[in-house]
XYZ file of N, CA and C in Angstrom:
798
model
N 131.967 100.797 131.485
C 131.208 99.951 130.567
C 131.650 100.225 129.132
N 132.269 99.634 128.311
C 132.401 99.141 127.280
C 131.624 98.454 126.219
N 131.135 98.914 125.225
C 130.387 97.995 124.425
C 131.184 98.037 123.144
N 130.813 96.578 122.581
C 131.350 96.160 121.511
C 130.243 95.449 120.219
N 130.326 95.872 118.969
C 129.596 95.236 118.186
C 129.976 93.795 117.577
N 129.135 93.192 117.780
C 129.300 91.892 117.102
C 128.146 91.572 115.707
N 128.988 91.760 114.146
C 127.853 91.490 113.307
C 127.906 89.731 113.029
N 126.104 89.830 113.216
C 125.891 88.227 112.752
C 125.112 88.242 111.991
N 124.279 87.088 111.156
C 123.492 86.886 110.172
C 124.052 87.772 109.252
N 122.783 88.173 108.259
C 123.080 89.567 107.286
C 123.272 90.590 107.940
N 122.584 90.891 108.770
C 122.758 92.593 108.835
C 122.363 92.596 110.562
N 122.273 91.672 111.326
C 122.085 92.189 112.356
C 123.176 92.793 113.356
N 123.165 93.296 114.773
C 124.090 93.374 115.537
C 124.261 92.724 116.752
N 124.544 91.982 117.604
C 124.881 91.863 119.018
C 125.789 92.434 119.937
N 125.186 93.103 120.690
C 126.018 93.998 121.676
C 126.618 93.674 122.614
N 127.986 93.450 123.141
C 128.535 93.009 123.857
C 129.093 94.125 125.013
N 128.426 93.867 125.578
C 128.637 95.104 127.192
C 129.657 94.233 127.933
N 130.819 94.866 127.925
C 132.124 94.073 128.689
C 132.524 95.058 130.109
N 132.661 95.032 131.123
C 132.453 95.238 132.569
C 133.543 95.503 132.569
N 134.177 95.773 134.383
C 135.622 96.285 134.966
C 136.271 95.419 134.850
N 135.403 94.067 135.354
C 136.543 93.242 136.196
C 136.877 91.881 135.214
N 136.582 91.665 133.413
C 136.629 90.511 133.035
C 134.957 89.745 132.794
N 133.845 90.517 133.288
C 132.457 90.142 132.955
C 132.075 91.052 132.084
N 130.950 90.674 130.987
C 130.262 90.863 129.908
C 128.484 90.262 129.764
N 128.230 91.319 129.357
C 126.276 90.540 128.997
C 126.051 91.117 127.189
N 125.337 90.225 127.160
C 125.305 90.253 125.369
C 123.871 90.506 125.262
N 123.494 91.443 124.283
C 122.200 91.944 123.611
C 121.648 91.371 122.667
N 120.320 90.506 122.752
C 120.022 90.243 121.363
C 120.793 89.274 120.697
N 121.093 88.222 121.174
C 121.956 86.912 120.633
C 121.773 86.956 119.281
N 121.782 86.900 117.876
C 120.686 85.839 117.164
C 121.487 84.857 116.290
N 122.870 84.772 117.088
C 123.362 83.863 116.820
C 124.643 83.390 118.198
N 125.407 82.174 118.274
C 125.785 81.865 119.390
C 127.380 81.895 118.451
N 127.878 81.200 118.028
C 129.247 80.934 117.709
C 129.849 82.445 117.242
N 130.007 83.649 116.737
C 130.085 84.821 116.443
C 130.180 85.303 118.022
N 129.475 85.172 118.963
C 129.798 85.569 119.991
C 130.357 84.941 121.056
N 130.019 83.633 120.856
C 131.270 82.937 122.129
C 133.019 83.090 120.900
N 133.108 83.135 120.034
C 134.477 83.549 119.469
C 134.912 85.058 120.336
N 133.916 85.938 119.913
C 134.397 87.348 120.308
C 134.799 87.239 122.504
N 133.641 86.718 122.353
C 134.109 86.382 124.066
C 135.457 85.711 124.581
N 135.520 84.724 123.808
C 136.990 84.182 123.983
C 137.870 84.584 123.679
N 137.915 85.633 122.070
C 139.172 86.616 122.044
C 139.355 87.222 123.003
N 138.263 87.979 123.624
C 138.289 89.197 124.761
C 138.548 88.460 126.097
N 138.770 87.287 126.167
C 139.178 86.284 127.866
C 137.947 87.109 128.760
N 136.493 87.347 127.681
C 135.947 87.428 129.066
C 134.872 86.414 129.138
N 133.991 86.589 130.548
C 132.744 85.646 130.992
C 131.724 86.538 130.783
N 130.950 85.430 130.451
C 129.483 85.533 130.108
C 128.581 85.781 131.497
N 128.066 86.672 132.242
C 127.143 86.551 133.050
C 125.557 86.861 132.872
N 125.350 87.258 131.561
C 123.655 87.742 131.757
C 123.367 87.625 129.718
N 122.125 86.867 129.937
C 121.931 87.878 128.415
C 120.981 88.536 128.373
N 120.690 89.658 127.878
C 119.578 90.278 127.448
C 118.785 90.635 126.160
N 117.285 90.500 126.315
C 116.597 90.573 125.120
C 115.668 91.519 125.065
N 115.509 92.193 123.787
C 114.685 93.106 123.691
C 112.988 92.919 123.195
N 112.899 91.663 121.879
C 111.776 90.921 121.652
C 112.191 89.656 121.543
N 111.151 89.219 120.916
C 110.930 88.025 120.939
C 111.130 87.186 118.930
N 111.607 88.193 118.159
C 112.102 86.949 116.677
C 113.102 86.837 116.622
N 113.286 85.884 116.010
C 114.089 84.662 116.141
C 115.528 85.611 115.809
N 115.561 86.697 114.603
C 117.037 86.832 114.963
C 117.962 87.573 115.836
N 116.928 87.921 117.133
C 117.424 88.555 118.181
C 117.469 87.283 119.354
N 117.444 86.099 119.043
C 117.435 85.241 120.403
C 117.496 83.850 120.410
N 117.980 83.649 118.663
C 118.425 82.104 118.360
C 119.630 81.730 118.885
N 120.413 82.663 119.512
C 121.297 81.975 119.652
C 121.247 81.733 121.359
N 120.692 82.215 121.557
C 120.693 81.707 123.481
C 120.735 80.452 123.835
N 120.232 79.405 123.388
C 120.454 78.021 123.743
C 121.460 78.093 123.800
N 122.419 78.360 122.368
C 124.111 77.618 122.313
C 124.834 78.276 123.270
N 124.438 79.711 123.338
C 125.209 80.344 124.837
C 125.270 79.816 125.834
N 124.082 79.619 125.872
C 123.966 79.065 128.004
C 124.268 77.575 128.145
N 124.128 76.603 126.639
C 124.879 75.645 126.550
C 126.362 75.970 127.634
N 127.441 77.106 126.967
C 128.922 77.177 127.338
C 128.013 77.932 129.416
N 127.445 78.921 128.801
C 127.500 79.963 130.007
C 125.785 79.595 130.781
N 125.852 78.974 131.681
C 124.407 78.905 131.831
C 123.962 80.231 133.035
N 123.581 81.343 132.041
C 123.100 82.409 133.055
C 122.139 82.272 132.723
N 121.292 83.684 133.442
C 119.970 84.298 133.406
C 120.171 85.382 132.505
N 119.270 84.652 131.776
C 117.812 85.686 130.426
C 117.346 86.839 131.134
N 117.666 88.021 130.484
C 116.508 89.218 130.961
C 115.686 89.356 129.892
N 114.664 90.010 129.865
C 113.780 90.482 128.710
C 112.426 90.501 129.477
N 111.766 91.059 128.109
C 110.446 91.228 128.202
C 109.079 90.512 128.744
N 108.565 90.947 129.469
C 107.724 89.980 130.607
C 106.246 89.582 129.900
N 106.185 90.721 128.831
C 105.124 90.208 127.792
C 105.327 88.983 126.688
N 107.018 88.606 126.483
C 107.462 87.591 125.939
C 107.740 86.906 126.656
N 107.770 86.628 128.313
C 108.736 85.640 128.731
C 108.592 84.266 127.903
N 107.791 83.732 127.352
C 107.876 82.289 126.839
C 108.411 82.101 125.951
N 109.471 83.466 125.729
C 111.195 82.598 124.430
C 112.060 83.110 125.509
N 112.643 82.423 125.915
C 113.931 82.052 126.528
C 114.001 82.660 128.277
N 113.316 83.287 128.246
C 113.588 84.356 129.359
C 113.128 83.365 130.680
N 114.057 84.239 131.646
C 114.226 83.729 132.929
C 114.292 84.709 133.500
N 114.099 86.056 133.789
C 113.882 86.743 134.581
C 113.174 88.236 133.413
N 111.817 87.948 133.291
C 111.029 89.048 132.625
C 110.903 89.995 133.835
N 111.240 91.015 132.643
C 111.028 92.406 133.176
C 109.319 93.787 132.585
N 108.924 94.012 133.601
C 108.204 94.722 133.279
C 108.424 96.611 133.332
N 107.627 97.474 132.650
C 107.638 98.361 132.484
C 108.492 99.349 133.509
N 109.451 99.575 133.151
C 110.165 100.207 134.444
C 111.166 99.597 135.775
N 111.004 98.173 135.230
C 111.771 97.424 136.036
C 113.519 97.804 135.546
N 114.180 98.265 137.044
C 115.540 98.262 136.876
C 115.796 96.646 137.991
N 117.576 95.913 137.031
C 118.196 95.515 137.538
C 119.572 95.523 137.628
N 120.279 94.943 138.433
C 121.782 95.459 138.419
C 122.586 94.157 137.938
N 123.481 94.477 137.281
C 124.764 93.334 136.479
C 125.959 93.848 137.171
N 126.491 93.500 138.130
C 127.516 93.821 139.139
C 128.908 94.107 137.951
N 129.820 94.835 138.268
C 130.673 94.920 137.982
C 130.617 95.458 136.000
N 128.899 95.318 135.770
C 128.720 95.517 134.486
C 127.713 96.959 134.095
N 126.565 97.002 134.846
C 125.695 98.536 135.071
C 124.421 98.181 135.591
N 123.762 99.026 135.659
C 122.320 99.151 136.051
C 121.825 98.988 134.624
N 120.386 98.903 134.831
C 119.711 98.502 133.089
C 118.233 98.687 134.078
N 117.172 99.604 132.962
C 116.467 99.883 133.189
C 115.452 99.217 132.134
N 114.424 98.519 131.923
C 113.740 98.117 131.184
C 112.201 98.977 130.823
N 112.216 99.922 129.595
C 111.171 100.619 129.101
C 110.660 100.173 128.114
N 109.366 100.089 128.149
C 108.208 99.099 127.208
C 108.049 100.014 125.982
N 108.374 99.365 125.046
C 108.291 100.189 123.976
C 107.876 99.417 122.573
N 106.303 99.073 122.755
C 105.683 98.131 121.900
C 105.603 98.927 120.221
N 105.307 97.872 119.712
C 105.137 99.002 118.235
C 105.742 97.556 117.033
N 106.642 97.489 116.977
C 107.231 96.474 116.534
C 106.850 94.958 116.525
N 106.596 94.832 118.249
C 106.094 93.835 118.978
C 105.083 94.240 119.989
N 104.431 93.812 120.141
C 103.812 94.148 121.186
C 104.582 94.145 122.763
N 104.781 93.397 123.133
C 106.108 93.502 124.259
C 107.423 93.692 124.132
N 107.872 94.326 122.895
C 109.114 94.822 122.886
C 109.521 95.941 124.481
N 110.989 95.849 124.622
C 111.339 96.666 125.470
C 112.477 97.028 124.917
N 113.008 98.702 125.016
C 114.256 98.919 125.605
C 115.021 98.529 127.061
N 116.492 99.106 126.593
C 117.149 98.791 128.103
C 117.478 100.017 128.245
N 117.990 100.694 129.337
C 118.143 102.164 129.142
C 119.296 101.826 129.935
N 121.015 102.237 129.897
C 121.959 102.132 131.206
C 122.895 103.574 131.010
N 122.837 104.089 131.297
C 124.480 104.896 131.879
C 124.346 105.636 130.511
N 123.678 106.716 129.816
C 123.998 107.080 128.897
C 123.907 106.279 127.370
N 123.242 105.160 127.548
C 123.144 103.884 126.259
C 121.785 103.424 126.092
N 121.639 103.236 125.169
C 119.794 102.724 124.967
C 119.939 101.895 124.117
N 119.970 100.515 124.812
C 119.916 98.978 123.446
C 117.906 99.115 123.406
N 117.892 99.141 121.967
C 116.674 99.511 121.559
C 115.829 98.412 120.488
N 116.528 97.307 120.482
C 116.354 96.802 119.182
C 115.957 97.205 118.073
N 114.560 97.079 117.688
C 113.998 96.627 116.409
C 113.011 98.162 116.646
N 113.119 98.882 117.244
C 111.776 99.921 117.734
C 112.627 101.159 116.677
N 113.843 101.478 117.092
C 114.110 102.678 116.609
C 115.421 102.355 116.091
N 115.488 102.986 114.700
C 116.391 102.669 113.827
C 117.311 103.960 113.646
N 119.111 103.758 113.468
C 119.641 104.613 112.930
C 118.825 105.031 111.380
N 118.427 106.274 111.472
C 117.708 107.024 110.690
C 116.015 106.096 110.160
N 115.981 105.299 110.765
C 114.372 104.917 110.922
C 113.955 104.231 112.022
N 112.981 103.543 111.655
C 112.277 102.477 113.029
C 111.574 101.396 112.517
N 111.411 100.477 113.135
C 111.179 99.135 112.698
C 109.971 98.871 112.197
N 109.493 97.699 111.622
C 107.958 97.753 110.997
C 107.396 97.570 112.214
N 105.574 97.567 111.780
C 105.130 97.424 112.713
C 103.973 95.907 112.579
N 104.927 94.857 112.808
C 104.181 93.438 113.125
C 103.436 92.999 113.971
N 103.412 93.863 115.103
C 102.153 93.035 116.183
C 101.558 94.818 116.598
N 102.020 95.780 116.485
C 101.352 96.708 117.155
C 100.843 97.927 116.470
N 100.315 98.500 116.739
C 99.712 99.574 116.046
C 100.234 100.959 116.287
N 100.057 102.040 115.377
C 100.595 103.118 114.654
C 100.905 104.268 116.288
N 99.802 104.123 117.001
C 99.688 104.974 117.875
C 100.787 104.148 119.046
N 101.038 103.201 119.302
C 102.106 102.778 120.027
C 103.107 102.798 119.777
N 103.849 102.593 118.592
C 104.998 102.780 117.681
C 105.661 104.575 117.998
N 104.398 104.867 117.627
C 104.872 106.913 117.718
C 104.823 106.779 119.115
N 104.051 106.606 120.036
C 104.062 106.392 121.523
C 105.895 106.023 121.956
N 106.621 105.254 121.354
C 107.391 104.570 121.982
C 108.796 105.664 121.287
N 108.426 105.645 120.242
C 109.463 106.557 119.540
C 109.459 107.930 120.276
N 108.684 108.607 120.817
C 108.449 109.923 121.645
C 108.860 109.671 122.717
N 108.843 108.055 123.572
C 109.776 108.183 124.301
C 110.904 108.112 124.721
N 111.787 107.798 123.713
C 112.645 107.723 122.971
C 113.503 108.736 123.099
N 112.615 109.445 122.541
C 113.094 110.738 121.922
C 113.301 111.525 123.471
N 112.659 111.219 123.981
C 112.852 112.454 125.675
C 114.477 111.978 126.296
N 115.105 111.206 125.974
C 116.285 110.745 126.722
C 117.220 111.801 126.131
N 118.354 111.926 126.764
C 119.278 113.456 126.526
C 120.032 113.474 125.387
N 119.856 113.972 124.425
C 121.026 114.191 122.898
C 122.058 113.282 123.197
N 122.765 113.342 124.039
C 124.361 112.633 124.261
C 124.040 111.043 124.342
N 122.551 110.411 124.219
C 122.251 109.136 125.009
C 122.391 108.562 123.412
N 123.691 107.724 123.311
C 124.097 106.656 122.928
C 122.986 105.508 121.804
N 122.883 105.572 120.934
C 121.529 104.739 120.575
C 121.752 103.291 119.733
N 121.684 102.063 120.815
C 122.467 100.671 119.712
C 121.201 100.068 119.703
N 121.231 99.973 118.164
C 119.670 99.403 117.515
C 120.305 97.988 116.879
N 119.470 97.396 116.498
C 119.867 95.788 116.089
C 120.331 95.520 115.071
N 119.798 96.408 113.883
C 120.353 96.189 112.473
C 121.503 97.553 111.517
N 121.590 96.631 110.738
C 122.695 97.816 109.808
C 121.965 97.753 108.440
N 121.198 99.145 109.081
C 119.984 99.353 107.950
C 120.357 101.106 107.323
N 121.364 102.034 108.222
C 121.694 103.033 108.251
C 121.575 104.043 106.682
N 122.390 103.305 105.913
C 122.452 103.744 104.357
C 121.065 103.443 103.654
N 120.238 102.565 103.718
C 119.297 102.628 103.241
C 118.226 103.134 103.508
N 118.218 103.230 105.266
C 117.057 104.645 105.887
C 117.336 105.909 105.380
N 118.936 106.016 105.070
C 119.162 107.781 104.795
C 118.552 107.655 103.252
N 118.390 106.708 102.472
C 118.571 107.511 101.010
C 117.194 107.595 101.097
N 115.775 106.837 101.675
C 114.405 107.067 102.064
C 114.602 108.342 102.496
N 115.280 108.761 103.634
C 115.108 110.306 104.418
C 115.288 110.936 103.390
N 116.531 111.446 102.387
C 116.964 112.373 101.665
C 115.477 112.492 100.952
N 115.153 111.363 100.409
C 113.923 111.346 99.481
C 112.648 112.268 99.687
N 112.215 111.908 101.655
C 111.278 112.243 102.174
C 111.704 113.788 102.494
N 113.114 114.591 102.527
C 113.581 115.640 103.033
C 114.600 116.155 102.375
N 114.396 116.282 100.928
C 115.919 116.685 100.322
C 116.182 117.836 100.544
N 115.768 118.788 101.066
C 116.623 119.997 101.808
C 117.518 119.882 103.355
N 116.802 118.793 103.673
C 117.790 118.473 105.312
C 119.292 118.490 104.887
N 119.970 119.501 105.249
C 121.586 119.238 105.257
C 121.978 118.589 105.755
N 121.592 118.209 107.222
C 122.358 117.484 107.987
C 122.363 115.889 107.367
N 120.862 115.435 107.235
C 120.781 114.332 106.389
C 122.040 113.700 104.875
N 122.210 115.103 104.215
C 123.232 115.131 103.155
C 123.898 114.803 104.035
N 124.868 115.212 104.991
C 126.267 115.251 105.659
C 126.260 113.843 106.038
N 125.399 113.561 106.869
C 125.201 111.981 107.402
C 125.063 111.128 106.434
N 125.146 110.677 105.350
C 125.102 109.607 104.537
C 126.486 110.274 103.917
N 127.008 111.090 103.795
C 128.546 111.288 103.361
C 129.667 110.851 104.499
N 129.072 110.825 106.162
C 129.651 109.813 106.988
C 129.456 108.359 106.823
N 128.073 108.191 106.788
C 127.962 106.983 106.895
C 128.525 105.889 105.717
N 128.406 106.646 104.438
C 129.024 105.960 103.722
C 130.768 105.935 103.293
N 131.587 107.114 103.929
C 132.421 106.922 104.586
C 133.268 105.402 105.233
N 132.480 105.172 105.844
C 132.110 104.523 107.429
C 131.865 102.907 106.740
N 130.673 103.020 105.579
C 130.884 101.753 105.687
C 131.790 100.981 104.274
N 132.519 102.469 103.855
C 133.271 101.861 103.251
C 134.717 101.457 103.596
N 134.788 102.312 104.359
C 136.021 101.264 105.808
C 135.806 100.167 106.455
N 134.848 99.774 106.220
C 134.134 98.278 106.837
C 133.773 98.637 108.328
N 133.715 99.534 108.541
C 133.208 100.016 110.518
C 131.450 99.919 110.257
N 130.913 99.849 111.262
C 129.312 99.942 111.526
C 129.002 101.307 111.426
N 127.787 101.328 110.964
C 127.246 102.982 111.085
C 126.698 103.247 112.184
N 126.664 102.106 112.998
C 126.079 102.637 114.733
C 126.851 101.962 115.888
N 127.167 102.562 116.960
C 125.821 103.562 117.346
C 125.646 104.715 116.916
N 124.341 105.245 117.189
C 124.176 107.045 116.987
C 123.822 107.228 118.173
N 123.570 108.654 118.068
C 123.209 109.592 119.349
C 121.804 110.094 118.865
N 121.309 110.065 120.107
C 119.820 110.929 120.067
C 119.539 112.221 119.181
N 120.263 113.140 119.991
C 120.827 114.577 119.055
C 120.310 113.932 117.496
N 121.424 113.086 116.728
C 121.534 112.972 115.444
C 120.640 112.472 114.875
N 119.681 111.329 115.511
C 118.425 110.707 115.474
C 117.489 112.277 115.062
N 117.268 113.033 115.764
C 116.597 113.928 116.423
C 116.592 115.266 114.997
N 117.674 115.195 114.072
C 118.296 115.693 112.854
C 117.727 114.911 111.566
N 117.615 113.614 111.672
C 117.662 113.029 110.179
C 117.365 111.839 110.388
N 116.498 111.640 111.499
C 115.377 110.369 111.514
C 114.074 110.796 111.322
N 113.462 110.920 109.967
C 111.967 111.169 109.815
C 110.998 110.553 110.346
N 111.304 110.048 111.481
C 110.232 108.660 112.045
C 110.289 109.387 113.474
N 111.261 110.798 113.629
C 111.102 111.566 114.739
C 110.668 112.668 114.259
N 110.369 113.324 113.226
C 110.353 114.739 112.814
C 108.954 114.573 112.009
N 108.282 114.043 112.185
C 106.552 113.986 111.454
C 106.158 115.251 111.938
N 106.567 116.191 112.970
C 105.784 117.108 113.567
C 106.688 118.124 112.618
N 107.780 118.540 112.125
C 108.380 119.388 111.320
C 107.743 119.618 110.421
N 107.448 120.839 110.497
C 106.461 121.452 108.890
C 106.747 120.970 107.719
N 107.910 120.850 107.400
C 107.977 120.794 106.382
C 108.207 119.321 105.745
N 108.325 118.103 106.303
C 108.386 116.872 106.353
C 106.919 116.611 106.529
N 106.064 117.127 107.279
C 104.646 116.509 107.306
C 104.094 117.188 106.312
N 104.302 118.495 105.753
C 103.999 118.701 104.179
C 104.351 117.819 103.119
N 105.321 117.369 103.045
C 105.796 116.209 102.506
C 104.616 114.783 102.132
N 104.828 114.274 103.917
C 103.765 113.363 103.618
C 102.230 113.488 103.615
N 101.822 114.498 104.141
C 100.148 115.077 103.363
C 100.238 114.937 102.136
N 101.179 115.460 101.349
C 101.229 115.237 99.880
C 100.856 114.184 99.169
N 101.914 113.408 99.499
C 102.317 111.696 99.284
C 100.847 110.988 100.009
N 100.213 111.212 100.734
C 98.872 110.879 101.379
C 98.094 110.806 100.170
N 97.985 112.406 99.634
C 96.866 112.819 99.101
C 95.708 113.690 100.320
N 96.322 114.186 100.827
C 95.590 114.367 102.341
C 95.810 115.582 102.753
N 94.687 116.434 103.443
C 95.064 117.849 103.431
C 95.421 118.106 105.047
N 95.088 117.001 105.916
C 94.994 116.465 107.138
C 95.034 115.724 108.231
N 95.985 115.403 108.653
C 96.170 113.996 109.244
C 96.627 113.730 110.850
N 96.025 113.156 111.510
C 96.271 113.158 113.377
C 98.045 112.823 113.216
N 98.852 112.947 114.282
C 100.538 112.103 114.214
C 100.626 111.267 113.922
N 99.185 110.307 114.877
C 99.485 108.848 114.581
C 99.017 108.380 112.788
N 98.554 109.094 112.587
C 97.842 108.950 111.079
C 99.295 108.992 109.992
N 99.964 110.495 110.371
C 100.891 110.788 109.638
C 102.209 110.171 109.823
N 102.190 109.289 111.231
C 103.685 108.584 111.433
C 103.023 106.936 110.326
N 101.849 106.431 110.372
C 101.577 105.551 109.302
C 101.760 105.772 107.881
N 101.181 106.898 107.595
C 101.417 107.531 106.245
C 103.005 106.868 105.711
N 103.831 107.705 106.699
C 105.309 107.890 106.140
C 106.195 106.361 106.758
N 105.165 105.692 107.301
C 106.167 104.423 107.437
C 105.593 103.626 106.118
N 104.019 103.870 105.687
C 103.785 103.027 104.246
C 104.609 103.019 102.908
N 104.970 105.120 103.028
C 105.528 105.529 102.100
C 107.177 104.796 102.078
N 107.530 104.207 103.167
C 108.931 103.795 103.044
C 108.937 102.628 103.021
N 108.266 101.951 103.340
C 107.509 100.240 102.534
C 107.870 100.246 101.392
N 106.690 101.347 100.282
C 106.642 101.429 98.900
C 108.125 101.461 98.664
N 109.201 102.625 98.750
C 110.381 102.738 98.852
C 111.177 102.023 98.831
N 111.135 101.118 99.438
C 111.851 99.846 99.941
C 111.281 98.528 98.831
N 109.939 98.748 98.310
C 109.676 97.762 97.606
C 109.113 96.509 98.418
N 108.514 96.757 99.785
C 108.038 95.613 100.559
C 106.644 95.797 100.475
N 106.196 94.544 100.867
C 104.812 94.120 101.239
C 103.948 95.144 102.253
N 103.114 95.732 102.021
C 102.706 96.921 102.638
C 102.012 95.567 104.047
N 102.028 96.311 105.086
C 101.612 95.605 106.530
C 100.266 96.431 106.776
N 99.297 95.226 107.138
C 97.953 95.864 107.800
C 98.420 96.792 109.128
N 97.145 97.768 108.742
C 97.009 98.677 110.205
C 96.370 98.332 111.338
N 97.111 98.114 112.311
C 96.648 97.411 113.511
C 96.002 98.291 114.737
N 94.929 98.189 115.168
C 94.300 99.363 115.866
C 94.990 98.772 117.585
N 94.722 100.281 117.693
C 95.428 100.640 119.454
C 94.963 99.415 120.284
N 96.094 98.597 120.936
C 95.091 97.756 122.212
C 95.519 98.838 123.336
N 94.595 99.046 123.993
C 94.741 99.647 125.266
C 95.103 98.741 126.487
């Protein structure tokens, strides 16, 4: 299994999983012409697409695909009503012959039915977990988000991590902010910017490195949740309290529209 990045729009990615024999399945369309080009450079076929949620720039482009390639949609069974043709629920594995197994893990926070895919050492993750952050949180609440990111986090250091956007340089200079003693953090934005000044992508990453200088995994590190108690004003705070804290604080950071707090659906 082979994967290949395809950038479309501003900043997103589509993942192109290319097989043994001349077959390929694409991640997260959110656009169609960018990837039937790359497909046709590569002389390969289209057999599957897969989706992780449900906005628009992870899955606008599926019409024009299945226009050329008319397969079957995988995704999320809490979204099936954008595009999908074969929703998957919590734990559902299926097989793409000649391409891998794919395991589908629910990992709301973002969306409420967001899913990962989990295959062979690779985790297409969309919008949930970010090289050096994680995605807002638009339909779900604080305690599902950290819920999904923890599970995340249990898959093995070496596990491969392709997230949707090329947000990399601007999560690290938030991290440095939130952690300016993390070395490793220093080192990683002296790759990454490296990296994207060769015009290459800053992802994928690896768990391991996630696990180093993603503050959206390390709220439990003393010295990062000292950090955001601070920035709180707060002498005290549950995970799920303190993984909100430090996703507001990187809102402010960022200069965005702070997002209501959405309480747990069970």
């Amino acid at each position: 299994m082979r994967i290949h990045a395809i950038p479309v729009l501003s900043d997103n990615y589509v993942w192109l999983i290319e097989g043994d024999q001349g077959q390929c399945a694409v991640v997260d369309p959110g656009e169609a012409a960018p990837v039937l080009a790359e497909i046709e450079r590569r002389n390969l076929t289209l057999m599957a697409i897969l989706l992780t949620h449900h906005h628009v720039d992870h899955c606008q482009g599926v019409a024009g695909l299945r226009a050329r390639f008319p397969v079957p949609v995988f995704g999320p069974a809490l979204e099936a009503k954008t595009w999908v043709t074969h929703p998957l629920a919590n734990l559902e594995s299926f097989d793409l012959p000649q391409i891998g197994r794919f395991q589908a893990w629910h990992t709301p926070g973002h969306t409420l039915g967001h899913i990962s895919l989990i295959s062979d050492g690779a985790a297409f993750v969309g919008d949930t977990l970010f090289s050096a952050g994680c995605g807002r949180l638009f339909e779900g609440s604080p305690e599902q988000m950290l819920a999904s990111l923890d599970r995340l986090s249990s898959l093995p250091g070496d596990t491969m991590i392709y997230c949707g956007h090329e947000y990399t340089a601007d999560s690290l200079r938030f991290a440095h902010f939130a952690e300016p003693n993390n070395e490793s953090i220093v080192q990683r934005i002296r790759a990454v910017n490296e990296a994207r000044a060769a015009g290459l992508p800053s992802v994928p990453t690896s768990m391991s490195m996630e696990e180093q200088t993603n503050p959206f995994l390390r709220i439990r590190e003393p010295s990062l949740r000292a950090a955001i108690l601070k920035h709180a004003g707060s002498g005290s705070l549950s995970d799920a309290d303190a993984f909100w804290a430090l996703r507001c604080w990187k809102d402010e950071f960022d200069d965005l529209p702070l997002l209501p707090r959405y309480v747990q659906n069970d």
